[in-house]
Coordinates of N, CA and C in Angstrom, one line a residue:
M98 N -8.1 -23.1 55.6 CA -9.1 -24.0 55.1 C -8.5 -25.0 54.2
N99 N -8.9 -26.1 54.4 CA -8.3 -27.2 53.6 C -9.3 -27.6 52.6
E100 N -9.1 -27.0 51.4 CA -10.0 -27.2 50.3 C -9.6 -28.4 49.4
V101 N -10.5 -29.2 49.1 CA -10.2 -30.4 48.3 C -10.7 -30.1 46.8
I102 N -9.8 -30.4 45.9 CA -10.1 -30.2 44.5 C -10.5 -31.6 44.0
T103 N -11.6 -31.6 43.4 CA -12.1 -32.9 42.9 C -11.5 -33.2 41.5
C104 N -11.8 -34.4 41.1 CA -11.2 -34.9 39.8 C -11.9 -34.1 38.6
G105 N -13.2 -33.8 38.8 CA -13.9 -33.0 37.7 C -13.3 -31.6 37.6
E106 N -12.9 -31.0 38.7 CA -12.3 -29.6 38.6 C -11.0 -29.7 37.9
V107 N -10.2 -30.7 38.2 CA -8.9 -30.9 37.6 C -9.0 -31.1 36.1
N108 N -10.0 -31.9 35.7 CA -10.3 -32.1 34.3 C -10.7 -30.9 33.6
T109 N -11.5 -30.1 34.3 CA -12.0 -28.8 33.7 C -10.8 -27.9 33.5
I110 N -10.0 -27.7 34.5 CA -8.8 -26.9 34.4 C -7.9 -27.4 33.3
F111 N -7.7 -28.7 33.3 CA -6.8 -29.3 32.2 C -7.3 -29.0 30.8
L112 N -8.6 -29.2 30.6 CA -9.2 -28.9 29.3 C -9.2 -27.5 28.9
L113 N -9.4 -26.6 29.9 CA -9.2 -25.1 29.6 C -7.8 -24.8 29.2
L114 N -6.9 -25.3 29.9 CA -5.5 -25.0 29.6 C -5.1 -25.6 28.2
L115 N -5.6 -26.8 28.0 CA -5.3 -27.5 26.7 C -6.0 -26.7 25.5
G116 N -7.2 -26.2 25.8 CA -7.9 -25.4 24.8 C -7.1 -24.1 24.5
F117 N -6.7 -23.4 25.5 CA -6.0 -22.1 25.4 C -4.6 -22.3 24.7
T118 N -4.0 -23.5 24.9 CA -2.7 -23.8 24.3 C -2.9 -24.2 22.9
L119 N -3.8 -25.0 22.5 CA -3.9 -25.6 21.2 C -4.7 -24.6 20.2
S120 N -5.5 -23.8 20.7 CA -6.3 -22.9 19.8 C -5.4 -22.0 19.0
P121 N -4.3 -21.4 19.5 CA -3.4 -20.6 18.7 C -2.7 -21.4 17.6
F122 N -2.4 -22.7 17.9 CA -1.7 -23.5 17.0 C -2.7 -23.8 15.8
A123 N -4.0 -24.1 16.1 CA -5.0 -24.4 15.1 C -5.2 -23.2 14.2
F124 N -5.2 -22.0 14.9 CA -5.4 -20.8 14.1 C -4.2 -20.5 13.2
I125 N -3.0 -20.7 13.6 CA -1.8 -20.5 12.8 C -1.8 -21.5 11.7
Q126 N -2.2 -22.8 12.0 CA -2.2 -23.8 10.9 C -3.2 -23.4 9.8
R127 N -4.4 -23.0 10.2 CA -5.4 -22.6 9.3 C -5.0 -21.4 8.5
F128 N -4.3 -20.4 9.1 CA -3.8 -19.3 8.4 C -2.8 -19.7 7.4
H129 N -1.9 -20.6 7.8 CA -0.8 -21.0 6.9 C -1.4 -21.8 5.7
R130 N -2.4 -22.6 6.0 CA -3.0 -23.4 4.9 C -3.7 -22.4 3.9
N131 N -4.4 -21.4 4.4 CA -5.1 -20.4 3.5 C -4.0 -19.6 2.8
K132 N -2.9 -19.4 3.4 CA -1.9 -18.6 2.7 C -1.3 -19.4 1.5
I133 N -1.1 -20.7 1.7 CA -0.6 -21.5 0.6 C -1.6 -21.7 -0.5
H134 N -2.8 -22.0 -0.2 CA -3.8 -22.3 -1.2 C -4.6 -21.0 -1.5
V135 N -4.1 -20.2 -2.3 CA -4.8 -18.9 -2.6 C -5.7 -19.2 -3.8
N136 N -6.9 -18.8 -3.7 CA -7.8 -19.0 -4.9 C -7.6 -17.9 -5.9
L137 N -8.3 -18.1 -7.0 CA -8.1 -17.2 -8.2 C -8.6 -15.8 -7.9
S138 N -9.7 -15.7 -7.2 CA -10.2 -14.3 -6.9 C -9.2 -13.6 -6.0
H139 N -8.5 -14.3 -5.1 CA -7.6 -13.6 -4.2 C -6.4 -13.2 -5.0
R140 N -5.9 -14.0 -6.0 CA -4.8 -13.6 -6.8 C -5.2 -12.4 -7.7
Y141 N -6.4 -12.4 -8.2 CA -6.9 -11.3 -9.0 C -6.9 -10.0 -8.2
Q142 N -7.3 -10.1 -6.9 CA -7.4 -9.0 -6.0 C -6.0 -8.4 -5.8
I143 N -5.0 -9.3 -5.6 CA -3.6 -8.9 -5.4 C -3.1 -8.2 -6.6
T144 N -3.4 -8.8 -7.8 CA -3.0 -8.2 -9.1 C -3.6 -6.8 -9.2
E145 N -4.8 -6.7 -8.9 CA -5.5 -5.4 -9.1 C -4.9 -4.4 -8.1
N146 N -4.6 -4.8 -6.9 CA -4.0 -3.9 -5.9 C -2.6 -3.4 -6.3
I147 N -1.8 -4.3 -6.9 CA -0.5 -3.9 -7.4 C -0.7 -2.9 -8.6
S148 N -1.7 -3.2 -9.5 CA -1.9 -2.3 -10.6 C -2.4 -0.9 -10.1
S149 N -3.2 -0.9 -9.0 CA -3.7 0.4 -8.5 C -2.5 1.2 -7.9
L150 N -1.6 0.5 -7.2 CA -0.5 1.1 -6.5 C 0.5 1.7 -7.6
Q151 N 0.6 0.9 -8.7 CA 1.5 1.4 -9.8 C 0.9 2.7 -10.4
T152 N -0.4 2.8 -10.5 CA -1.1 4.0 -11.0 C -1.0 5.1 -10.0
L153 N -1.2 4.9 -8.8 CA -1.3 5.9 -7.8 C 0.0 6.5 -7.3
S154 N 1.1 5.7 -7.4 CA 2.4 6.1 -6.9 C 2.9 7.4 -7.5
P155 N 2.9 7.5 -8.9 CA 3.3 8.8 -9.5 C 2.4 10.0 -9.1
I156 N 1.1 9.7 -8.9 CA 0.2 10.8 -8.6 C 0.5 11.3 -7.1
V157 N 0.8 10.3 -6.3 CA 1.1 10.7 -4.9 C 2.4 11.5 -4.9
A158 N 3.4 11.1 -5.7 CA 4.6 11.8 -5.7 C 4.4 13.2 -6.3
F159 N 3.6 13.3 -7.3 CA 3.2 14.6 -7.9 C 2.6 15.5 -6.8
H160 N 1.6 15.0 -6.1 CA 1.0 15.8 -5.0 C 2.0 16.2 -3.9
S161 N 2.9 15.3 -3.6 CA 3.9 15.6 -2.6 C 4.8 16.7 -2.9
V162 N 5.1 16.8 -4.2 CA 6.0 17.9 -4.7 C 5.3 19.3 -4.4
F163 N 4.0 19.3 -4.8 CA 3.3 20.6 -4.6 C 3.1 20.9 -3.2
L164 N 2.8 19.9 -2.4 CA 2.6 20.1 -0.9 C 3.9 20.6 -0.3
A165 N 5.0 20.0 -0.7 CA 6.3 20.4 -0.2 C 6.7 21.8 -0.5
L166 N 6.4 22.2 -1.7 CA 6.6 23.6 -2.1 C 5.8 24.6 -1.2
Y167 N 4.5 24.3 -1.0 CA 3.7 25.1 -0.2 C 4.1 25.1 1.3
L168 N 4.4 24.0 1.8 CA 4.9 23.9 3.2 C 6.2 24.6 3.4
G169 N 7.1 24.5 2.4 CA 8.4 25.2 2.4 C 8.2 26.7 2.5
A170 N 7.3 27.2 1.7 CA 7.0 28.6 1.7 C 6.4 29.1 3.0
L171 N 5.5 28.2 3.6 CA 4.9 28.6 4.8 C 6.0 28.5 6.0
F172 N 6.8 27.6 5.9 CA 7.9 27.5 6.9 C 8.9 28.7 6.8
M173 N 9.1 29.1 5.5 CA 10.0 30.2 5.3 C 9.4 31.5 5.9
Y174 N 8.1 31.6 5.9 CA 7.5 32.8 6.5 C 7.8 32.9 8.0
F175 N 7.7 31.8 8.6 CA 7.9 31.8 10.1 C 9.4 31.7 10.5
A176 N 10.2 31.2 9.6 CA 11.6 31.1 9.9 C 12.3 32.4 9.7
I177 N 11.9 33.1 8.7 CA 12.6 34.4 8.3 C 11.9 35.6 9.1
D178 N 10.7 35.4 9.6 CA 10.0 36.3 10.4 C 9.7 37.6 9.5
F179 N 9.0 37.4 8.4 CA 8.6 38.6 7.6 C 7.7 39.5 8.4
K180 N 7.7 40.7 8.2 CA 6.9 41.7 8.9 C 5.7 42.0 8.0
F181 N 4.8 41.0 7.8 CA 3.6 41.2 7.0 C 2.4 41.6 7.9
S182 N 1.6 42.4 7.3 CA 0.3 42.7 8.0 C -0.6 41.4 7.7
P183 N -1.7 41.3 8.4 CA -2.6 40.1 8.1 C -3.0 40.1 6.6
K184 N -3.3 41.3 6.0 CA -3.7 41.3 4.6 C -2.5 40.9 3.7
Q185 N -1.3 41.3 4.0 CA -0.2 40.9 3.2 C 0.1 39.4 3.4
F186 N -0.1 38.9 4.6 CA 0.1 37.5 4.9 C -0.9 36.6 4.0
A187 N -2.1 37.1 3.9 CA -3.1 36.4 3.1 C -2.7 36.4 1.6
I188 N -2.2 37.5 1.2 CA -1.7 37.6 -0.2 C -0.5 36.7 -0.4
Y189 N 0.4 36.6 0.6 CA 1.6 35.7 0.5 C 1.1 34.3 0.4
L190 N 0.2 33.9 1.3 CA -0.3 32.5 1.2 C -0.9 32.1 -0.1
E191 N -1.7 33.0 -0.6 CA -2.4 32.7 -1.9 C -1.4 32.7 -3.0
S192 N -0.3 33.5 -2.9 CA 0.7 33.4 -4.0 C 1.5 32.2 -4.0
V193 N 1.8 31.6 -2.8 CA 2.6 30.4 -2.8 C 1.7 29.1 -2.8
Q194 N 0.4 29.3 -2.6 CA -0.4 28.1 -2.7 C -0.6 27.7 -4.2
L195 N -0.2 26.5 -4.5 CA -0.2 26.1 -5.9 C -1.4 25.2 -6.3
T196 N -2.5 25.4 -5.6 CA -3.7 24.6 -5.9 C -4.2 24.8 -7.4
P197 N -4.3 26.0 -7.9 CA -4.7 26.2 -9.3 C -3.8 25.5 -10.3
L198 N -2.5 25.6 -10.0 CA -1.5 24.9 -10.9 C -1.6 23.4 -10.8
Y199 N -1.8 23.0 -9.6 CA -2.0 21.5 -9.3 C -3.3 21.0 -10.0
A200 N -4.3 21.8 -10.0 CA -5.6 21.4 -10.6 C -5.4 21.4 -12.2
L201 N -4.6 22.2 -12.7 CA -4.3 22.2 -14.1 C -3.4 21.1 -14.6
T202 N -2.4 20.8 -13.8 CA -1.4 19.8 -14.2 C -1.7 18.3 -13.7
L203 N -2.6 18.2 -12.8 CA -3.0 16.8 -12.3 C -3.6 16.0 -13.4
P204 N -4.5 16.5 -14.2 CA -5.0 15.6 -15.3 C -3.9 15.2 -16.3
I205 N -3.0 16.0 -16.5 CA -1.9 15.7 -17.4 C -1.1 14.5 -16.8
A206 N -0.8 14.6 -15.5 CA -0.1 13.6 -14.8 C -0.9 12.3 -14.8
I207 N -2.2 12.3 -14.7 CA -3.0 11.1 -14.7 C -3.0 10.4 -16.0
V208 N -3.1 11.2 -17.1 CA -3.1 10.7 -18.4 C -1.7 10.1 -18.7
W209 N -0.6 10.7 -18.3 CA 0.7 10.2 -18.6 C 0.9 8.9 -17.8
T210 N 0.4 8.9 -16.5 CA 0.6 7.7 -15.7 C -0.2 6.5 -16.3
E211 N -1.4 6.7 -16.8 CA -2.2 5.7 -17.4 C -1.5 5.1 -18.7
K212 N -1.0 6.0 -19.5 CA -0.3 5.6 -20.7 C 0.9 4.8 -20.3
Y213 N 1.7 5.2 -19.3 CA 2.9 4.5 -18.9 C 2.5 3.1 -18.4
V214 N 1.5 3.0 -17.5 CA 1.1 1.7 -17.0 C 0.6 0.8 -18.1
R215 N -0.2 1.4 -19.0 CA -0.8 0.6 -20.1 C 0.4 0.0 -21.0
K216 N 1.3 0.9 -21.3 CA 2.5 0.5 -22.1 C 3.3 -0.6 -21.4
T217 N 3.5 -0.5 -20.1 CA 4.3 -1.5 -19.4 C 3.5 -2.8 -19.3
T218 N 2.2 -2.7 -19.1 CA 1.3 -3.9 -19.1 C 1.4 -4.6 -20.5
Q219 N 1.3 -3.9 -21.6 CA 1.3 -4.4 -22.9 C 2.7 -5.1 -23.2
E220 N 3.8 -4.5 -22.7 CA 5.1 -5.1 -22.9 C 5.2 -6.4 -22.2
N221 N 4.7 -6.4 -20.9 CA 4.7 -7.7 -20.1 C 3.8 -8.8 -20.8
R222 N 2.7 -8.4 -21.3 CA 1.9 -9.4 -22.0 C 2.5 -9.9 -23.3
R223 N 3.2 -9.0 -24.0 CA 3.8 -9.4 -25.2 C 5.0 -10.4 -24.9
K224 N 5.7 -10.1 -23.9 CA 6.8 -11.0 -23.4 C 6.3 -12.3 -23.0
A225 N 5.1 -12.3 -22.3 CA 4.6 -13.5 -21.7 C 4.0 -14.4 -22.9
I226 N 3.5 -13.8 -23.9 CA 3.0 -14.6 -25.1 C 4.1 -15.3 -25.8
E227 N 5.3 -14.6 -25.9 CA 6.4 -15.2 -26.6 C 7.0 -16.4 -25.9
L228 N 6.8 -16.4 -24.6 CA 7.5 -17.5 -23.8 C 6.6 -18.7 -23.7
T229 N 7.2 -19.9 -23.4 CA 6.4 -21.1 -23.2 C 6.9 -21.8 -22.0
G230 N 6.0 -22.6 -21.4 CA 6.4 -23.6 -20.4 C 6.9 -22.9 -19.1
S231 N 8.1 -23.4 -18.7 CA 8.7 -22.9 -17.5 C 9.2 -21.5 -17.7
E232 N 9.6 -21.1 -18.9 CA 10.0 -19.7 -19.1 C 8.9 -18.7 -18.8
A233 N 7.7 -19.1 -19.2 CA 6.5 -18.2 -18.9 C 6.3 -18.1 -17.4
A234 N 6.4 -19.2 -16.7 CA 6.2 -19.2 -15.3 C 7.3 -18.3 -14.6
N235 N 8.5 -18.5 -15.0 CA 9.6 -17.7 -14.5 C 9.4 -16.2 -14.7
H236 N 8.9 -15.9 -16.0 CA 8.7 -14.5 -16.3 C 7.6 -13.9 -15.4
Y237 N 6.5 -14.7 -15.2 CA 5.4 -14.2 -14.4 C 5.9 -13.9 -13.0
F238 N 6.6 -14.8 -12.4 CA 7.1 -14.6 -11.1 C 8.1 -13.4 -11.0
T239 N 8.9 -13.2 -12.0 CA 9.8 -12.1 -12.1 C 9.0 -10.8 -12.1
I240 N 8.0 -10.7 -12.9 CA 7.2 -9.5 -13.0 C 6.5 -9.3 -11.6
F241 N 6.0 -10.3 -11.0 CA 5.3 -10.2 -9.8 C 6.2 -9.7 -8.7
E242 N 7.5 -10.2 -8.7 CA 8.4 -9.8 -7.6 C 8.9 -8.4 -7.8
T243 N 9.1 -8.0 -9.1 CA 9.5 -6.6 -9.3 C 8.4 -5.6 -9.0
A244 N 7.2 -6.0 -9.3 CA 6.1 -5.1 -9.0 C 5.9 -5.0 -7.5
A245 N 6.0 -6.1 -6.8 CA 5.9 -6.1 -5.3 C 7.1 -5.3 -4.7
G246 N 8.3 -5.4 -5.3 CA 9.4 -4.7 -4.8 C 9.3 -3.2 -4.9
K247 N 8.7 -2.8 -6.0 CA 8.5 -1.3 -6.2 C 7.5 -0.8 -5.2
N248 N 6.5 -1.5 -4.9 CA 5.4 -1.0 -4.1 C 5.6 -1.4 -2.6
G249 N 6.5 -2.3 -2.3 CA 6.5 -2.8 -0.9 C 7.7 -2.4 -0.2

């Protein structure tokens, strides 16, 4: 069959291809423009996220230590192949599970973490108050880069 393509169909195909080609570029340009012009609430959110990560990182590490001890003891049971009865196995699991110790020491870790973060924040504010002009801007970006480096 000899099918004839009309000028309108060619224009429609051309416009569709043009739209599919240019729309990603428009999206990328808008994304780039939004990335450059960050408003104050976005900066505040980033600052709060960094602060939250600084607070949570030691707590996560603390939890990981207790979890690693428990999983190590559980792995040791299967690796060494202890000959425990089900009752003895339950006693073994309860003796190596550190949840009560974790519950007692977690508040101490949280208080210590809050004091450490507060002290670090106060030192950064004190340093920023002492600086003027471009020194203050450089200090701000230095703090921002080190905080992002620790968390990223």
